[in-house]
C-alpha positions as YAML, in Angstrom:
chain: A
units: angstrom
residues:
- id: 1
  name: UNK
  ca: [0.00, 0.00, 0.00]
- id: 2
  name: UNK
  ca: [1.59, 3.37, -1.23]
- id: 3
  name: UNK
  ca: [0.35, 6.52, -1.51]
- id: 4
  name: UNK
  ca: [2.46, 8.98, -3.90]
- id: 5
  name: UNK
  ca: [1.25, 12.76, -4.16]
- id: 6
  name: UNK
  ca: [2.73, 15.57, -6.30]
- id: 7
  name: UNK
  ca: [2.27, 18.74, -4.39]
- id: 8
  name: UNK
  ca: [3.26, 22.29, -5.67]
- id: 9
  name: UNK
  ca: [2.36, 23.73, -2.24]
- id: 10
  name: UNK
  ca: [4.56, 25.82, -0.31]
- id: 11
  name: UNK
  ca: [2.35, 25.62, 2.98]
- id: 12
  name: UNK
  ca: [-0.29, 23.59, 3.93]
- id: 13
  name: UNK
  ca: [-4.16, 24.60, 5.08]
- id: 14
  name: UNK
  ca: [-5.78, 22.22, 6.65]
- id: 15
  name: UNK
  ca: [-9.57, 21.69, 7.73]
- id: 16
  name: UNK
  ca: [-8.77, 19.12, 10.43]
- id: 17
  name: UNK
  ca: [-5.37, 17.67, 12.09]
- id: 18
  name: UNK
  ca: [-3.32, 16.39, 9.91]
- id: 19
  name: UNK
  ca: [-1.40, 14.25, 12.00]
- id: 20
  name: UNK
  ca: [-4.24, 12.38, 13.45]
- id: 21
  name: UNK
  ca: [-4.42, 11.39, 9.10]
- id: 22
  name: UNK
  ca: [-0.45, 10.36, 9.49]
- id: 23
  name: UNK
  ca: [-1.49, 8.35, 12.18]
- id: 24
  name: UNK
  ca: [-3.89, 6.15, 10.68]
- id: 25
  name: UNK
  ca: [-1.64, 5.82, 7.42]
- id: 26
  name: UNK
  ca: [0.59, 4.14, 9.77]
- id: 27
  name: UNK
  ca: [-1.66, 2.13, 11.45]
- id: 28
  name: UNK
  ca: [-3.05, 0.71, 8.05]
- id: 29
  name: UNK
  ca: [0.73, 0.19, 7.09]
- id: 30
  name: UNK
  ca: [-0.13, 2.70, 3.71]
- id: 31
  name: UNK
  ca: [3.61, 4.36, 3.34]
- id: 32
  name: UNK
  ca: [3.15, 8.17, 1.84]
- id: 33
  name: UNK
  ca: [5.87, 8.95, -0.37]
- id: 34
  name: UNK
  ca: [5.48, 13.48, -1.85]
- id: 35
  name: UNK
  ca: [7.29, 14.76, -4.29]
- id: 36
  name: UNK
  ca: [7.21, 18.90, -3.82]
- id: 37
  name: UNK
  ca: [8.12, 21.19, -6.75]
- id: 38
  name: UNK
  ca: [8.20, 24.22, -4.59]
- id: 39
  name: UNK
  ca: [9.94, 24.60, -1.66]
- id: 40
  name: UNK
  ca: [10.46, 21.63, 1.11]
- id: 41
  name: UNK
  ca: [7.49, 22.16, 3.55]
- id: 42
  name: UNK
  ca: [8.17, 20.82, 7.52]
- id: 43
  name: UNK
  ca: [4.33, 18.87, 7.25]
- id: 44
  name: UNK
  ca: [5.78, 16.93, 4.14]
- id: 45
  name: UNK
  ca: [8.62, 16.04, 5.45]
- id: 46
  name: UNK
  ca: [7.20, 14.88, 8.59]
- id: 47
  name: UNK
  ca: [4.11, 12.66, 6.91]
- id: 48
  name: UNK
  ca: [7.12, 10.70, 4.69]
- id: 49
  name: UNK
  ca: [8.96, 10.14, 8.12]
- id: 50
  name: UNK
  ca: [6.29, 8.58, 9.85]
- id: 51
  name: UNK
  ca: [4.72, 6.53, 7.49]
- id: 52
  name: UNK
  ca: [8.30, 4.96, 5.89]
- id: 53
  name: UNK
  ca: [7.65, 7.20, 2.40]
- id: 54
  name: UNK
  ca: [10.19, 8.94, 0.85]
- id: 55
  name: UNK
  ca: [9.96, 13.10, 0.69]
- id: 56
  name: UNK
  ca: [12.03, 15.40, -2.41]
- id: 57
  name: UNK
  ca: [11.96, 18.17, -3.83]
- id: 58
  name: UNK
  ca: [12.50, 18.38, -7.74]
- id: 59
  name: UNK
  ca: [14.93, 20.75, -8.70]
- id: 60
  name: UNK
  ca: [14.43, 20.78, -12.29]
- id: 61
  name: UNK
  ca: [12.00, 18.91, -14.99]
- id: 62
  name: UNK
  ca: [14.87, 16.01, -15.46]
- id: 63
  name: UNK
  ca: [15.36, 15.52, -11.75]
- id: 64
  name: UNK
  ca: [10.44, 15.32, -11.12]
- id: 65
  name: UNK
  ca: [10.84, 12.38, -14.40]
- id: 66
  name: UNK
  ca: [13.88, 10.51, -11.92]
- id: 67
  name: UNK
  ca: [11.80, 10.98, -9.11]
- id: 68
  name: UNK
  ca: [8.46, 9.87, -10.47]
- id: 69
  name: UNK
  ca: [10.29, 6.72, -11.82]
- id: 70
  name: UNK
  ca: [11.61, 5.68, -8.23]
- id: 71
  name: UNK
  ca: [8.03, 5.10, -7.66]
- id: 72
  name: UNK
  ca: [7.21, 2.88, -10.95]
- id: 73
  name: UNK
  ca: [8.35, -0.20, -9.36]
- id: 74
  name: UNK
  ca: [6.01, -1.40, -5.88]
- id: 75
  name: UNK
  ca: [8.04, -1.16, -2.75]
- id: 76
  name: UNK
  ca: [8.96, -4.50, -1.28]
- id: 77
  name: UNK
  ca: [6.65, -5.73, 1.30]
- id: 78
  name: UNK
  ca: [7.13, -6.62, 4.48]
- id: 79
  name: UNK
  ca: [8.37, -9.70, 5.20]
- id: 80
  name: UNK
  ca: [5.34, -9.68, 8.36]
- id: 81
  name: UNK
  ca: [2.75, -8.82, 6.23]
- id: 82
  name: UNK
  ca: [-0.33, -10.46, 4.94]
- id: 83
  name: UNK
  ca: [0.82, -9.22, 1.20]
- id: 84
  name: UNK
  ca: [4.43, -10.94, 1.42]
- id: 85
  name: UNK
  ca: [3.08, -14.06, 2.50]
- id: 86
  name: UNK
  ca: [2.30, -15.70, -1.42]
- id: 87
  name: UNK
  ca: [-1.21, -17.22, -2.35]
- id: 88
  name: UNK
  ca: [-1.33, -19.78, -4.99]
- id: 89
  name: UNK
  ca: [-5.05, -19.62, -6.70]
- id: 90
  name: UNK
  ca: [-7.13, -22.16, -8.17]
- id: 91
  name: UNK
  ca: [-7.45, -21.89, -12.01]
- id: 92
  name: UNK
  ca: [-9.09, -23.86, -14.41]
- id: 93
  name: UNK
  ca: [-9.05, -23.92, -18.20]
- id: 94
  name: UNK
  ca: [-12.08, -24.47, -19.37]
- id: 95
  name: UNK
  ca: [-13.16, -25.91, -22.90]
- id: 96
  name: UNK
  ca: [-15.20, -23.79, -25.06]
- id: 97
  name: UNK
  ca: [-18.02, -26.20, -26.85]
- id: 98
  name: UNK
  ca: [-20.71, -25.23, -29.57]
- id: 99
  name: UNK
  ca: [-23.54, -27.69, -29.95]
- id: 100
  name: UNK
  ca: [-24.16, -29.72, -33.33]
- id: 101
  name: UNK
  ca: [-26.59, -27.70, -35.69]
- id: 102
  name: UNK
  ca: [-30.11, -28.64, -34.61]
- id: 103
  name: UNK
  ca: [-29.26, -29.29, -31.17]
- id: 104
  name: UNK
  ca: [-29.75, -27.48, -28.02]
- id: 105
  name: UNK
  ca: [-27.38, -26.94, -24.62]
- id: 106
  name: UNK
  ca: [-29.47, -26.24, -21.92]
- id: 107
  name: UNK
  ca: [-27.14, -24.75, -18.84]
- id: 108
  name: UNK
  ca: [-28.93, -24.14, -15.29]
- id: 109
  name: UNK
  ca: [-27.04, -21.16, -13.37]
- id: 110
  name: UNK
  ca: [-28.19, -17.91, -11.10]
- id: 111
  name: UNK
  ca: [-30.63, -16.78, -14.00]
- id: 112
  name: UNK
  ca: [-32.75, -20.34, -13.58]
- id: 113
  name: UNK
  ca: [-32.68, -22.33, -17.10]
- id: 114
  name: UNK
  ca: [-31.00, -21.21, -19.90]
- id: 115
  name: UNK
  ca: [-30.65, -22.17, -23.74]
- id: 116
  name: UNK
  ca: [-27.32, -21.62, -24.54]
- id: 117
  name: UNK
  ca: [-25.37, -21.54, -27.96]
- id: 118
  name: UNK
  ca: [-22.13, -22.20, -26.55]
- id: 119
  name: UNK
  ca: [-20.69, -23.24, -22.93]
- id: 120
  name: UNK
  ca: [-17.87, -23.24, -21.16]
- id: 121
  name: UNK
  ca: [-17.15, -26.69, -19.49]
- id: 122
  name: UNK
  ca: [-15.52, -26.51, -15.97]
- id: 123
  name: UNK
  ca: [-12.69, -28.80, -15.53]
- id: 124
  name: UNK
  ca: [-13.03, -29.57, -11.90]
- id: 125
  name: UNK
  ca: [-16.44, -30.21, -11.36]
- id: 126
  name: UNK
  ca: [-17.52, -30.67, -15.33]
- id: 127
  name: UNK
  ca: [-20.55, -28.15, -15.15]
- id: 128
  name: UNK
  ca: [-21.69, -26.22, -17.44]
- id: 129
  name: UNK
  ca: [-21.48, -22.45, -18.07]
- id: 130
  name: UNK
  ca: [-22.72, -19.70, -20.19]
- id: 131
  name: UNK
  ca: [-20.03, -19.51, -23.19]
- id: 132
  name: UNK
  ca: [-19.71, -15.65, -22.46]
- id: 133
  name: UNK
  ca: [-16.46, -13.66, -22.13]
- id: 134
  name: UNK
  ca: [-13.46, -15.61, -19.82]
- id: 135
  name: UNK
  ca: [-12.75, -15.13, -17.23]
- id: 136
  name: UNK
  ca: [-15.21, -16.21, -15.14]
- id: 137
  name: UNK
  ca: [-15.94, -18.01, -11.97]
- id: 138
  name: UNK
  ca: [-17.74, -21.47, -11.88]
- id: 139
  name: UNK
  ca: [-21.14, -20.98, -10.28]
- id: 140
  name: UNK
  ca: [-20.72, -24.83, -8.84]
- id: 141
  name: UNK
  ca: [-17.57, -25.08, -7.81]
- id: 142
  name: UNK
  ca: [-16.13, -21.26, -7.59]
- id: 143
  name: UNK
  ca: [-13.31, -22.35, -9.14]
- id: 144
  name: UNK
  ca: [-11.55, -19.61, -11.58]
- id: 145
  name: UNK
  ca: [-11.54, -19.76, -15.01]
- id: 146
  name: UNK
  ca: [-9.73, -18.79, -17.41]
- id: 147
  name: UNK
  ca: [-7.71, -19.06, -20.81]
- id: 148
  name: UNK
  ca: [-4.20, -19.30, -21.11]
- id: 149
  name: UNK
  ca: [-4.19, -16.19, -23.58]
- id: 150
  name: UNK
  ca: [-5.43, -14.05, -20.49]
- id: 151
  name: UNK
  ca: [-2.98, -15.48, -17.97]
- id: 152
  name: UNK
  ca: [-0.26, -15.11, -20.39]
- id: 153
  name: UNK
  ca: [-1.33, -11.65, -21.08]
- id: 154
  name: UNK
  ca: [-1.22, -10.65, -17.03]
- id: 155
  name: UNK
  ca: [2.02, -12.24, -16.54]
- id: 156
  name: UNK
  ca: [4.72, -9.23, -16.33]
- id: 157
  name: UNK
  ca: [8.64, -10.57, -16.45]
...
């Protein structure tokens, strides 16, 4: 969780107290990271300390593109954290089928009965779905489907 704000402020004027906000950033682990293009402001500086962020001021148009791509890649998690800890999900690959001409798939889901064209055929517990748009969950099962063009699509080297 990571918060990054661009601020061109060279004070800040608050409705409420700002620290009480700093505190519950911290508490919820979200790390504030501010980039100022004026001058450095105390407040700033103070919110990045507290919450494990980062705080600079850009001196020049090459030096705001450096520090905007610091913050491209996600900070590494803590090693305590529920988000470090890794989560293997359940994925299917289901089969798309179209009936024989003159025949009819009837597929029974949240909507009660439907006639269907074409279904998706869940590999773990063989039902049935609608043959709309992947991915989708199983309505039987809840197991996740999808095709391997999407998952090689999301996967980023």
């Amino acid at each position: 969780r990571e918060c990054v704000i661009v601020a061109a402020a060279l004070s800040t004027c608050d409705p409420g107290d700002v620290f009480s906000v700093v505190e519950k950033c911290r508490k919820e682990r979200v790390r504030v990271s501010i980039i100022g293009l004026g001058a450095e402001v105390f407040a700033f500086q103070r919110v990045c300390q507290r919450t494990g962020g980062t705080y600079a001021v850009a001196r020049n148009g090459e030096h705001l593109q450096e520090l905007l791509a610091a913050h491209v890649p996600p900070p590494p998690a803590d090693a305590g954290s529920a988000e470090a800890t890794p989560r293997l999900l359940n994925m299917g690959f289901p089969r798309l089928t179209r009936p024989l001409p003159g025949s009819a798939a009837f597929l029974v889901g949240k909507a009660g009965v439907l006639h269907a064209g074409e279904y998706h055929t869940c590999p773990r517990c063989r039902a049935r779905t609608t043959g709309g748009a992947l991915p989708q969950t199983c309505q039987v099962c809840d197991l996740f489907m999808a095709s391997a063009a999407h998952l090689s699509r999301t996967y980023h080297h």
